[in-house]
Amino acid sequence: MERKGIIAAGNMLVDHVHQIGQWPERGWLVEIVHSERATGGAPLNVLLTLAKMHAGLPLQAVGLIGEDNDGDYITAMLDQYHINRQLVQRTSSAPTSMTQVMTDAEGQRTFFHSPGANRLLDLPAFEPLDAPLKIFHLGYLLLLESLDRPDEVYGTRSARLLAQMRERGYEVSLDLVSRKGDPRYRPLVLPALKHLDYLTINELEASEFSGLEIRLPNGEPHVANIARAASALLDAGVRQRVVIHCPEGHGRLPYRSRALGTVMAAAAGGDYRQRRRGGRLLRRSAVWQSRTLAVNRQSAAGSRLRPRQPAGRQCDRRRQNAP
């Protein structure tokens, strides 16, 4: 039987989102213009977005939330959109994870995060998982304390989990979190890469992994370095596709080079973790949403990329044998 559908697991939280006029200097006050509550974290963003798109895919969530109002809100949202929450467990040992999100007038977001119950999510939560779905998506490394712990065989417990999911027949996908200068970044990410089919990250995360400057001096995306970062991630073990997205994008831009051939955005793969407000849901190509910059893989790193039109950009590097 052909597998289809997505299991999304990991950080489940509630975002308390506040619109502010500008970011204040230290010690000063700024008014909150508007506030709202929304679900957040990799599994909820992916699953609820797909459910709202009426994609017709079986969807299942795996996670750990508290026995509190925010936990009730998450379960209500999963029920409203008919997402399987059989493996969403609740605990009295920690509150539901939450993030206070400050969004300035230019749309730049800053996050104040409380990990809560997500710290306790560990391998036993995944033992009952046997649904015949196609893709297992995990997010976010560096924010899953128990799964980020060392493992003698696999390097980290999250790498062990991803390997187990591949052994069960799932295609494995991973999302990371932006934590500038965190010395754990490479030690926690590298062990996971060889167990992945798909990796979706933003330009900040790509820079942390690769050490490359992802922005030009004028602030524009450094597309050639984004391509190099994507190739480095593929060389480190990702089997099928690396997607690197940026706030710029909202569209697609073909690139040509001798090695790459035509590189084109296959999906408008934006930051699906948060940038789904306003109803801009992607109506093409499965998983991701709008507002993205990306690169497509058919070459060695460092190919010269020449833009052919001034539309938005997306960098989606994939292996030649990707579906």
Tab-separated table of C-alpha atoms in Angstrom:
chain	number	residue	atom	x	y	z
A	1	MET	CA	0.000	0.000	0.000
A	2	GLU	CA	1.338	3.422	-0.947
A	3	ARG	CA	2.105	5.587	2.049
A	4	LYS	CA	0.777	9.132	2.246
A	5	GLY	CA	0.373	11.729	4.929
A	6	ILE	CA	2.555	13.468	7.489
A	7	ILE	CA	3.445	12.858	11.107
A	8	ALA	CA	4.766	16.028	12.749
A	9	ALA	CA	6.394	15.883	16.163
A	10	GLY	CA	8.320	18.029	18.592
A	11	ASN	CA	7.792	21.489	20.042
A	12	MET	CA	4.147	22.245	20.697
A	13	LEU	CA	3.479	25.662	22.126
A	14	VAL	CA	1.215	28.667	22.210
A	15	ASP	CA	2.445	31.948	20.761
A	16	HIS	CA	1.256	35.083	22.504
A	17	VAL	CA	1.897	37.519	19.669
A	18	HIS	CA	2.191	41.247	20.338
A	19	GLN	CA	2.431	43.999	17.716
A	20	ILE	CA	4.670	46.887	18.802
A	21	GLY	CA	5.477	50.140	17.054
A	22	GLN	CA	9.232	49.756	17.394
A	23	TRP	CA	11.779	47.864	19.443
A	24	PRO	CA	12.606	49.946	22.552
A	25	GLU	CA	16.048	50.818	23.771
A	26	ARG	CA	17.089	48.992	26.907
A	27	GLY	CA	15.202	50.223	29.943
A	28	TRP	CA	12.525	52.057	27.946
A	29	LEU	CA	8.847	51.378	27.398
A	30	VAL	CA	6.976	50.668	24.188
A	31	GLU	CA	3.244	50.176	23.790
A	32	ILE	CA	1.669	46.950	22.578
A	33	VAL	CA	-0.666	47.884	19.735
A	34	HIS	CA	-2.384	44.522	19.290
A	35	SER	CA	-2.207	41.041	20.808
A	36	GLU	CA	-3.418	37.636	19.716
A	37	ARG	CA	-2.930	33.991	20.599
A	38	ALA	CA	-1.957	31.266	18.157
A	39	THR	CA	-0.539	27.779	18.165
A	40	GLY	CA	3.138	27.509	17.342
A	41	GLY	CA	6.021	25.111	16.956
A	42	ALA	CA	6.977	22.881	14.069
A	43	PRO	CA	4.323	20.148	14.329
A	44	LEU	CA	1.351	22.442	14.870
A	45	ASN	CA	2.369	24.902	12.170
A	46	VAL	CA	2.828	22.174	9.574
A	47	LEU	CA	-0.247	20.140	10.458
A	48	LEU	CA	-2.709	22.992	10.935
A	49	THR	CA	-1.541	24.695	7.760
A	50	LEU	CA	-2.044	21.529	5.734
A	51	ALA	CA	-5.436	20.966	7.336
A	52	LYS	CA	-6.519	24.511	6.435
A	53	MET	CA	-5.371	23.901	2.857
A	54	HIS	CA	-7.725	20.900	2.654
A	55	ALA	CA	-4.816	18.918	1.248
A	56	GLY	CA	-6.593	15.625	1.869
A	57	LEU	CA	-3.582	14.106	3.634
A	58	PRO	CA	-3.716	11.978	6.780
A	59	LEU	CA	-2.165	14.072	9.562
A	60	GLN	CA	-0.883	12.998	12.968
A	61	ALA	CA	0.699	14.947	15.827
A	62	VAL	CA	3.166	13.711	18.442
A	63	GLY	CA	4.113	15.857	21.410
A	64	LEU	CA	3.817	16.709	25.087
A	65	ILE	CA	1.752	19.551	26.565
A	66	GLY	CA	0.730	20.661	30.041
A	67	GLU	CA	-2.564	20.280	31.848
A	68	ASP	CA	-3.432	23.963	31.540
A	69	ASN	CA	-5.366	26.479	29.437
A	70	ASP	CA	-2.723	26.631	26.709
A	71	GLY	CA	-2.768	22.837	26.499
A	72	ASP	CA	-6.559	22.908	26.191
A	73	TYR	CA	-6.219	25.433	23.372
A	74	ILE	CA	-3.820	23.167	21.461
A	75	THR	CA	-6.040	20.098	21.768
A	76	ALA	CA	-9.079	22.126	20.716
A	77	MET	CA	-7.276	23.310	17.578
A	78	LEU	CA	-6.191	19.776	16.689
A	79	ASP	CA	-9.742	18.529	17.168
A	80	GLN	CA	-11.225	21.395	15.166
A	81	TYR	CA	-9.117	20.448	12.152
A	82	HIS	CA	-9.492	16.678	12.613
A	83	ILE	CA	-5.799	15.987	13.230
A	84	ASN	CA	-4.957	12.722	14.974
A	85	ARG	CA	-3.717	13.622	18.478
A	86	GLN	CA	-3.614	10.133	19.935
A	87	LEU	CA	0.103	10.567	20.717
A	88	VAL	CA	-0.178	14.108	22.084
A	89	GLN	CA	0.289	13.407	25.775
A	90	ARG	CA	-0.369	15.719	28.724
A	91	THR	CA	1.675	16.133	31.886
A	92	SER	CA	1.240	17.812	35.259
A	93	SER	CA	5.022	18.048	35.665
A	94	ALA	CA	5.445	21.118	33.434
A	95	PRO	CA	3.287	23.806	31.816
A	96	THR	CA	2.574	23.940	28.118
A	97	SER	CA	5.431	25.631	26.302
A	98	MET	CA	4.784	29.212	25.274
A	99	THR	CA	6.493	32.065	23.463
A	100	GLN	CA	5.987	35.790	23.797
A	101	VAL	CA	6.485	37.115	20.258
A	102	MET	CA	7.211	40.802	19.714
A	103	THR	CA	6.605	41.959	16.140
A	104	ASP	CA	7.733	45.447	15.135
A	105	ALA	CA	6.277	47.665	12.419
A	106	GLU	CA	8.609	46.162	9.787
A	107	GLY	CA	7.475	42.631	10.591
A	108	GLN	CA	10.684	41.591	12.347
A	109	ARG	CA	9.932	39.184	15.175
A	110	THR	CA	11.759	38.624	18.468
A	111	PHE	CA	10.965	35.597	20.616
A	112	PHE	CA	10.970	35.089	24.396
A	113	HIS	CA	10.500	31.380	24.878
A	114	SER	CA	9.549	29.157	27.817
A	115	PRO	CA	10.277	25.488	26.926
A	116	GLY	CA	7.849	24.006	29.442
A	117	ALA	CA	6.686	20.451	28.720
A	118	ASN	CA	8.731	20.246	25.517
A	119	ARG	CA	11.808	19.681	27.688
A	120	LEU	CA	10.354	16.333	28.757
A	121	LEU	CA	9.514	14.921	25.314
A	122	ASP	CA	11.697	11.840	24.867
A	123	LEU	CA	12.067	8.569	22.964
A	124	PRO	CA	9.359	6.584	24.820
A	125	ALA	CA	6.707	8.961	23.456
A	126	PHE	CA	7.435	7.628	19.961
A	127	GLU	CA	7.428	3.902	20.710
A	128	PRO	CA	3.705	3.400	19.868
A	129	LEU	CA	4.056	5.215	16.534
A	130	ASP	CA	3.216	2.841	13.700
A	131	ALA	CA	0.816	4.779	11.450
A	132	PRO	CA	1.465	3.977	7.751
A	133	LEU	CA	2.083	7.602	6.796
A	134	LYS	CA	4.829	8.813	4.457
A	135	ILE	CA	6.797	11.615	6.146
A	136	PHE	CA	7.973	12.050	9.729
A	137	HIS	CA	8.778	15.706	10.478
A	138	LEU	CA	10.604	16.754	13.675
A	139	GLY	CA	11.245	20.235	15.017
A	140	TYR	CA	13.035	21.884	16.630
A	141	LEU	CA	16.469	20.654	17.555
A	142	LEU	CA	18.119	22.785	20.283
A	143	LEU	CA	14.711	23.260	21.941
A	144	LEU	CA	13.975	19.623	22.827
A	145	GLU	CA	16.097	19.175	25.934
A	146	SER	CA	15.625	15.430	26.437
A	147	LEU	CA	16.094	14.590	22.758
A	148	ASP	CA	19.122	16.896	22.557
A	149	ARG	CA	20.991	14.806	25.135
A	150	PRO	CA	24.055	12.765	24.037
A	151	ASP	CA	23.722	9.199	22.793
A	152	GLU	CA	26.742	6.874	22.745
A	153	VAL	CA	25.813	5.260	19.431
A	154	TYR	CA	24.011	7.958	17.433
A	155	GLY	CA	25.569	11.095	18.882
A	156	THR	CA	22.269	12.495	20.164
A	157	ARG	CA	18.945	11.023	21.206
A	158	SER	CA	17.254	12.983	18.423
A	159	ALA	CA	19.550	11.320	15.872
A	160	ARG	CA	18.565	7.946	17.342
A	161	LEU	CA	14.892	8.899	16.962
A	162	LEU	CA	15.338	9.945	13.335
A	163	ALA	CA	17.195	6.713	12.565
A	164	GLN	CA	14.362	4.729	14.151
A	165	MET	CA	11.808	6.563	12.035
A	166	ARG	CA	13.716	5.721	8.855
A	167	GLU	CA	13.861	2.081	9.944
A	168	ARG	CA	10.066	2.166	10.255
A	169	GLY	CA	9.801	3.254	6.637
A	170	TYR	CA	9.207	6.981	6.999
A	171	GLU	CA	10.868	9.693	4.942
A	172	VAL	CA	12.411	11.943	7.575
A	173	SER	CA	12.274	15.731	7.692
A	174	LEU	CA	13.827	18.133	10.206
A	175	ASP	CA	13.426	21.772	11.146
A	176	LEU	CA	15.838	23.756	13.323
A	177	VAL	CA	15.599	26.864	15.459
A	178	SER	CA	17.520	30.141	15.166
A	179	ARG	CA	19.931	30.509	18.098
A	180	LYS	CA	22.810	32.799	17.242
A	181	GLY	CA	26.218	31.773	18.535
A	182	ASP	CA	24.997	28.661	20.342
A	183	PRO	CA	28.092	26.398	20.668
A	184	ARG	CA	25.821	23.330	20.603
A	185	TYR	CA	24.592	24.068	17.094
A	186	ARG	CA	26.918	21.874	15.057
A	187	PRO	CA	27.293	19.102	17.700
A	188	LEU	CA	23.513	18.691	17.874
A	189	VAL	CA	22.740	19.102	14.175
A	190	LEU	CA	25.521	17.078	12.530
A	191	PRO	CA	24.559	13.662	13.985
A	192	ALA	CA	21.027	14.066	12.641
A	193	LEU	CA	21.864	14.957	9.039
A	194	LYS	CA	22.668	11.478	7.736
A	195	HIS	CA	19.254	10.239	8.833
A	196	LEU	CA	17.352	12.964	6.949
A	197	ASP	CA	15.597	13.062	3.619
A	198	TYR	CA	14.626	16.728	3.953
A	199	LEU	CA	16.039	19.670	5.895
A	200	THR	CA	14.241	23.023	6.047
A	201	ILE	CA	16.061	25.957	7.666
A	202	ASN	CA	16.288	29.725	7.352
A	203	GLU	CA	19.272	31.799	6.308
A	204	LEU	CA	20.328	32.475	9.922
A	205	GLU	CA	20.470	28.771	10.680
A	206	ALA	CA	22.348	28.089	7.436
A	207	SER	CA	24.930	30.688	8.433
A	208	GLU	CA	25.349	29.170	11.913
A	209	PHE	CA	25.980	25.737	10.416
A	210	SER	CA	28.247	26.749	7.532
A	211	GLY	CA	30.070	29.766	8.950
A	212	LEU	CA	29.338	31.595	5.681
A	213	GLU	CA	28.049	35.136	5.367
A	214	ILE	CA	24.517	34.745	4.036
A	215	ARG	CA	23.932	38.485	3.589
A	216	LEU	CA	25.768	40.903	1.321
A	217	PRO	CA	26.984	44.218	2.795
A	218	ASN	CA	23.844	45.897	1.436
A	219	GLY	CA	21.639	43.409	3.282
A	220	GLU	CA	20.580	41.429	0.220
A	221	PRO	CA	20.746	37.616	0.353
A	222	HIS	CA	24.120	36.209	-0.738
A	223	VAL	CA	22.676	33.608	-3.115
A	224	ALA	CA	26.008	31.964	-3.985
A	225	ASN	CA	26.818	31.400	-0.309
A	226	ILE	CA	23.321	30.081	0.293
A	227	ALA	CA	24.005	27.550	-2.462
A	228	ARG	CA	27.322	26.641	-0.821
A	229	ALA	CA	25.644	26.207	2.557
A	230	ALA	CA	22.985	23.965	1.007
A	231	SER	CA	25.640	21.849	-0.702
A	232	ALA	CA	27.564	21.519	2.565
A	233	LEU	CA	24.438	20.209	4.272
A	234	LEU	CA	23.848	17.706	1.479
A	235	ASP	CA	27.471	16.591	1.679
A	236	ALA	CA	27.022	16.129	5.436
A	237	GLY	CA	24.345	13.531	4.795
A	238	VAL	CA	20.923	14.952	3.869
A	239	ARG	CA	19.613	12.491	1.290
A	240	GLN	CA	17.135	14.387	-0.869
A	241	ARG	CA	16.548	18.089	-0.334
A	242	VAL	CA	17.745	21.107	1.610
A	243	VAL	CA	15.512	24.193	1.660
A	244	ILE	CA	16.952	27.490	2.908
A	245	HIS	CA	14.371	30.238	3.207
A	246	CYS	CA	14.522	33.972	3.909
A	247	PRO	CA	11.978	36.767	4.463
A	248	GLU	CA	12.643	37.874	0.883
A	249	GLY	CA	11.025	35.715	-1.696
A	250	HIS	CA	7.287	35.468	-2.031
A	251	GLY	CA	7.660	34.069	-5.507
A	252	ARG	CA	10.228	32.228	-7.548
A	253	LEU	CA	13.343	33.004	-9.524
A	254	PRO	CA	15.113	30.676	-11.960
A	255	TYR	CA	18.913	30.585	-11.882
A	256	ARG	CA	21.222	29.220	-14.549
A	257	SER	CA	24.766	27.942	-14.357
A	258	ARG	CA	26.700	25.321	-16.281
A	259	ALA	CA	26.588	22.952	-13.345
A	260	LEU	CA	23.124	23.739	-12.075
A	261	GLY	CA	21.147	23.950	-15.283
A	262	THR	CA	17.868	25.684	-14.497
A	263	VAL	CA	17.236	26.213	-10.818
A	264	MET	CA	13.692	27.105	-9.946
A	265	ALA	CA	11.622	27.357	-6.819
A	266	ALA	CA	9.497	24.250	-6.688
A	267	ALA	CA	7.441	25.560	-3.802
A	268	ALA	CA	6.998	28.923	-2.181
A	269	GLY	CA	8.622	27.382	0.893
A	270	GLY	CA	8.496	30.143	3.442
A	271	ASP	CA	8.874	30.199	7.146
A	272	TYR	CA	5.936	27.950	7.872
A	273	ARG	CA	6.657	28.105	11.571
A	274	GLN	CA	5.032	31.538	11.866
A	275	ARG	CA	4.523	33.325	8.562
A	276	ARG	CA	1.131	31.850	7.878
A	277	ARG	CA	-0.967	34.744	9.044
A	278	GLY	CA	-3.259	36.616	6.681
A	279	GLY	CA	-4.483	33.518	4.878
A	280	ARG	CA	-1.573	33.291	2.441
A	281	LEU	CA	-1.527	29.539	2.255
A	282	LEU	CA	0.402	27.865	-0.509
A	283	ARG	CA	-1.845	26.082	-2.991
A	284	ARG	CA	0.969	24.198	-4.715
A	285	SER	CA	3.479	21.609	-3.773
A	286	ALA	CA	2.660	19.932	-0.483
A	287	VAL	CA	4.234	21.279	2.632
A	288	TRP	CA	5.496	24.815	2.775
A	289	GLN	CA	4.080	28.322	2.729
A	290	SER	CA	4.833	31.629	1.128
A	291	ARG	CA	7.621	34.121	1.707
A	292	THR	CA	10.853	32.297	1.060
A	293	LEU	CA	14.268	32.416	-0.423
A	294	ALA	CA	15.674	29.099	-1.606
A	295	VAL	CA	18.203	27.068	-3.997
A	296	ASN	CA	17.880	23.704	-6.074
A	297	ARG	CA	20.626	21.002	-5.950
A	298	GLN	CA	22.118	19.449	-9.020
A	299	SER	CA	25.684	20.610	-8.670
A	300	ALA	CA	28.747	21.003	-6.535
A	301	ALA	CA	28.923	23.888	-4.099
A	302	GLY	CA	30.010	27.286	-5.276
A	303	SER	CA	28.418	27.323	-8.704
A	304	ARG	CA	28.009	30.750	-10.189
A	305	LEU	CA	24.372	31.767	-10.062
A	306	ARG	CA	22.923	34.363	-12.390
A	307	PRO	CA	19.415	35.678	-11.748
A	308	ARG	CA	17.165	35.746	-14.787
A	309	GLN	CA	14.367	37.914	-13.432
A	310	PRO	CA	13.883	40.233	-10.444
A	311	ALA	CA	11.074	38.275	-8.816
A	312	GLY	CA	11.230	36.838	-5.315
A	313	ARG	CA	13.860	34.191	-4.674
A	314	GLN	CA	13.858	30.753	-3.223
A	315	CYS	CA	16.777	28.440	-2.670
A	316	ASP	CA	15.834	24.768	-2.725
A	317	ARG	CA	18.774	22.428	-3.170
A	318	ARG	CA	17.798	18.866	-4.022
A	319	ARG	CA	19.595	15.738	-5.088
A	320	GLN	CA	19.152	14.591	-8.655
A	321	ASN	CA	17.263	11.491	-7.567
A	322	ALA	CA	14.744	13.383	-5.449
A	323	PRO	CA	11.091	12.748	-6.337
